[in-house]
CSV table of C-alpha atoms in Angstrom, one decimal:
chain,number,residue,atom,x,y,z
D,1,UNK,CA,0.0,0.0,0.0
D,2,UNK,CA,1.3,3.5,-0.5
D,3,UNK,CA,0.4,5.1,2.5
D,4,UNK,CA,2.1,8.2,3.3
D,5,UNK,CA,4.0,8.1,0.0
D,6,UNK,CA,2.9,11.3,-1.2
D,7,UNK,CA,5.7,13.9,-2.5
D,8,UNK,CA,7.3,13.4,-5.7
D,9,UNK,CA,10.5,11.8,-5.8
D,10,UNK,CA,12.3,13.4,-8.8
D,11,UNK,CA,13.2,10.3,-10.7
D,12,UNK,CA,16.3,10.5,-7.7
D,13,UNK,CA,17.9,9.2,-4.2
D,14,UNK,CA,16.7,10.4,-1.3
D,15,UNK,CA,20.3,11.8,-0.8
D,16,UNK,CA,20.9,13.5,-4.1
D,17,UNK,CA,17.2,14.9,-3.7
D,18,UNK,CA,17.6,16.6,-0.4
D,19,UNK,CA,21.2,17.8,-1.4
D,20,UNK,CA,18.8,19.2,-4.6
D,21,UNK,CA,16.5,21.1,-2.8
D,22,UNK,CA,18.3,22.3,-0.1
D,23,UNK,CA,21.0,24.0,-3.1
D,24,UNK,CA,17.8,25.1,-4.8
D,25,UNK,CA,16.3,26.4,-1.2
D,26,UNK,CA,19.2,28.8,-1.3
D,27,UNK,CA,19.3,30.0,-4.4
D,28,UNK,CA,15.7,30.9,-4.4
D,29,UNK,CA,16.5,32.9,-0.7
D,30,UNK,CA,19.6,34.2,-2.1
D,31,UNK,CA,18.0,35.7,-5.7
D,32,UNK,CA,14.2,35.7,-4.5
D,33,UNK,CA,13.5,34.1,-8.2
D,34,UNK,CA,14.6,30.8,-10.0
D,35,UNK,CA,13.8,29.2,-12.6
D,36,UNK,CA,13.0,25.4,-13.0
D,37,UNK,CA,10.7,22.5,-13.9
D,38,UNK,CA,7.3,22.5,-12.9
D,39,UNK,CA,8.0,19.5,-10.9
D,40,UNK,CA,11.1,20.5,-8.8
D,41,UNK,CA,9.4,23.9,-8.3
D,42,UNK,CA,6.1,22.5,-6.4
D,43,UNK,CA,8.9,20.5,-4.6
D,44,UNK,CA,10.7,23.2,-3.7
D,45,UNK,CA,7.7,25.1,-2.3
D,46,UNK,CA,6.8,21.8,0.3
D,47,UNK,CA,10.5,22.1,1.0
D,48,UNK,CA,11.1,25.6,1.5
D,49,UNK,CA,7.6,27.3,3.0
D,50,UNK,CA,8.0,25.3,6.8
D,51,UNK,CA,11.3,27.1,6.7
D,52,UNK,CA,10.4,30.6,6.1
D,53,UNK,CA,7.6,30.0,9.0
D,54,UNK,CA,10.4,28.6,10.9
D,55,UNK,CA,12.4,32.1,10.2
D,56,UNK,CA,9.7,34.3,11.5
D,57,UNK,CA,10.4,33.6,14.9
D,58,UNK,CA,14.1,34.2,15.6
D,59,UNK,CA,15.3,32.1,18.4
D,60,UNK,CA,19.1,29.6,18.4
D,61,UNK,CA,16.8,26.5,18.1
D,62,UNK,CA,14.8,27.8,15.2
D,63,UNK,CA,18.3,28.6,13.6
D,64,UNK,CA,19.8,25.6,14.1
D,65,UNK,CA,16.9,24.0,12.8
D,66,UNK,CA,16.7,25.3,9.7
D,67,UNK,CA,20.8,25.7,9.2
D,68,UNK,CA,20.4,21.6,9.9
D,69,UNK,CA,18.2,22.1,5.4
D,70,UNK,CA,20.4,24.5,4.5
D,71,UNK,CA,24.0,24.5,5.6
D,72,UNK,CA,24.3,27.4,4.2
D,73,UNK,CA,25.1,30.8,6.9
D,74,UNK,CA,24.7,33.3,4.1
D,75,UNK,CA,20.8,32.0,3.2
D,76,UNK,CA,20.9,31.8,7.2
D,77,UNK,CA,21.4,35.0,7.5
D,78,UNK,CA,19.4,36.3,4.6
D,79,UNK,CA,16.5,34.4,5.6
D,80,UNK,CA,16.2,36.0,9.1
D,81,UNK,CA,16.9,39.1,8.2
D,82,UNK,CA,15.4,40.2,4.9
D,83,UNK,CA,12.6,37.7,4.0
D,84,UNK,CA,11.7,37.3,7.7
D,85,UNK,CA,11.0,40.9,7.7
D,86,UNK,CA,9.0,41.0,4.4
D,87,UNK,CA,7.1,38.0,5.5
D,88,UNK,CA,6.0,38.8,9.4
D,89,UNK,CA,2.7,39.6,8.9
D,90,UNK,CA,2.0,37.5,6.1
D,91,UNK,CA,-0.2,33.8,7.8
D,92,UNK,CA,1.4,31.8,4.9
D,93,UNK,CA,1.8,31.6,1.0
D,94,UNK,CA,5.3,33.0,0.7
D,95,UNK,CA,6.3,31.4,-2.7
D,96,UNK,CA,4.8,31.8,-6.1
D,97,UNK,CA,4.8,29.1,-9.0
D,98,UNK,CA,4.0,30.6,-12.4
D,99,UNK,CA,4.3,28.2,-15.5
D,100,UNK,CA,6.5,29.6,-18.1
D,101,UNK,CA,6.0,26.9,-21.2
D,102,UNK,CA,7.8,24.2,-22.1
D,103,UNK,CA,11.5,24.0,-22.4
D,104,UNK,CA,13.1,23.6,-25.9
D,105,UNK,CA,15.4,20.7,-25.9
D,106,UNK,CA,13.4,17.9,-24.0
D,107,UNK,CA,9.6,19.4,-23.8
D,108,UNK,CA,9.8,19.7,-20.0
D,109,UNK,CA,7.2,21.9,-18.2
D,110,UNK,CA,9.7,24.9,-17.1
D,111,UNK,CA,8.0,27.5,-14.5
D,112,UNK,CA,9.5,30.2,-12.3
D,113,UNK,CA,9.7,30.1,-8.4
D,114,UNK,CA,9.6,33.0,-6.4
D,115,UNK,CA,8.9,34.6,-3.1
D,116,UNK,CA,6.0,37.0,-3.5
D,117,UNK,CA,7.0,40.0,-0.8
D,118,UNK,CA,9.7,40.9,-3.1
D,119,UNK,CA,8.4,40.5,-6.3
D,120,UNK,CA,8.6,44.3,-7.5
D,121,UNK,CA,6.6,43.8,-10.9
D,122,UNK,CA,3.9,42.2,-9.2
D,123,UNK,CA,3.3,44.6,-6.5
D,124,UNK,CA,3.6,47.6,-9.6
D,125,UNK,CA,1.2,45.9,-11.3
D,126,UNK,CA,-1.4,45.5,-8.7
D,127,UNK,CA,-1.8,49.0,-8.0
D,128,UNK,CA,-1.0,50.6,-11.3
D,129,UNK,CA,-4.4,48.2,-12.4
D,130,UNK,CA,-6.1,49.6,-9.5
D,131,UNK,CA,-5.0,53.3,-10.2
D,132,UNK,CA,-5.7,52.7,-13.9
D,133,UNK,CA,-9.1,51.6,-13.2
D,134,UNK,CA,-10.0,54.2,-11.2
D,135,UNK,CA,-8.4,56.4,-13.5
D,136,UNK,CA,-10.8,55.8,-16.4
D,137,UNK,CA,-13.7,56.8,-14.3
D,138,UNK,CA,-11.9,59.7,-13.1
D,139,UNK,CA,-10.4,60.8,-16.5
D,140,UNK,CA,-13.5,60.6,-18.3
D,141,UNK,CA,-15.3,62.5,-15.3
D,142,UNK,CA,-12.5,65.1,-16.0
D,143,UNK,CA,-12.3,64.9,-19.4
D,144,UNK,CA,-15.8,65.5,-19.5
D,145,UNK,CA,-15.4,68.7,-17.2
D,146,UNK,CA,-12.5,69.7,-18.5
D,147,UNK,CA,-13.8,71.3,-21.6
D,148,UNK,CA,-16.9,73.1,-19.8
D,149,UNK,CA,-14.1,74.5,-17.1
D,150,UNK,CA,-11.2,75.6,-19.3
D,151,UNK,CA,-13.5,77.1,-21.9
D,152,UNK,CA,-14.7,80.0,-20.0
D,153,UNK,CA,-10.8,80.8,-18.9
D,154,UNK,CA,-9.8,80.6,-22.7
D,155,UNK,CA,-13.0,83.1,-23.5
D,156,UNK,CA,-12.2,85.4,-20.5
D,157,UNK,CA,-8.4,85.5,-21.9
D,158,UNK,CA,-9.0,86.0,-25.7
D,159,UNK,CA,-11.4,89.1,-24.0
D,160,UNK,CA,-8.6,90.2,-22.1
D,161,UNK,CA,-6.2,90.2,-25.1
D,162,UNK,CA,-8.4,91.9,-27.2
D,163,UNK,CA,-8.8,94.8,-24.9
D,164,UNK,CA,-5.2,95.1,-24.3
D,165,UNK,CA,-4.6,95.5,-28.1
């Protein structure tokens, strides 16, 4: 029976797959993006999430806990700093998967892993649609006042230049 059998083994060793996602664990801390299959990506996000909720609370055993994944004191030290500051307040959710296509040589599923507080584009993009949105309302309210304001201004002033002449 396969109980309790549930992640996906990556066509590896258990060895050479933890070694795998702990390296790819740090790159994504280190660069806050990577890109990689579809498969090893939803991997890395079981893999990697229980460790960023380790990192918001910063105490030696929660340290050596996760330094026991990484082995790495640069991530260490990135993940308790940096991303434990973007990610406080946030109750879970910290990674993003978004599928890019398929990859040229062998038709793998290739998608892009990142965490979401410091995606910049994202973030732009939200509000710009928000503003824009708005904006449309409010630009066609304006535009639609704009002509019935300025005109009596542009009257007054063609007055005011033809008594000065």
């Amino acid at each position: 029976m396969r109980h309790n059998k549930k992640f996906n083994h990556l066509g590896r060793t258990a060895s050479h797959r933890h070694a795998m996602l702990a390296n790819m664990a740090i790159s994504l801390i280190m660069h806050k993006r990577i890109t990689t299959t579809l498969a090893k990506a939803k991997a890395l996000k079981k893999y990697v999430e229980p460790l960023i909720t380790r990192c918001k609370e910063d105490t030696t055993n929660s340290r050596r806990v996760v330094f026991s994944y990484l082995q790495d004191k640069h991530a260490l030290k990135e993940l308790f700093s940096t991303v434990a500051e973007k990610v406080g307040d946030r109750p879970g959710g910290y990674t993003r998967v978004i599928k890019l296509g398929t990859r040229q040589g062998d038709a793998a599923e290739m998608a892009f892993i990142e965490l979401v507080d410091f995606d910049e584009n994202m973030a732009k993009t939200k509000t710009a649609a928000k503003k824009t949105r708005r904006s449309r309302r409010s630009n066609s309210k304006a535009a639609a006042e704009t002509p019935a304001t300025e005109a009596p201004v542009a009257e007054e002033t063609k007055a005011e230049e033809a008594k000065a002449e």
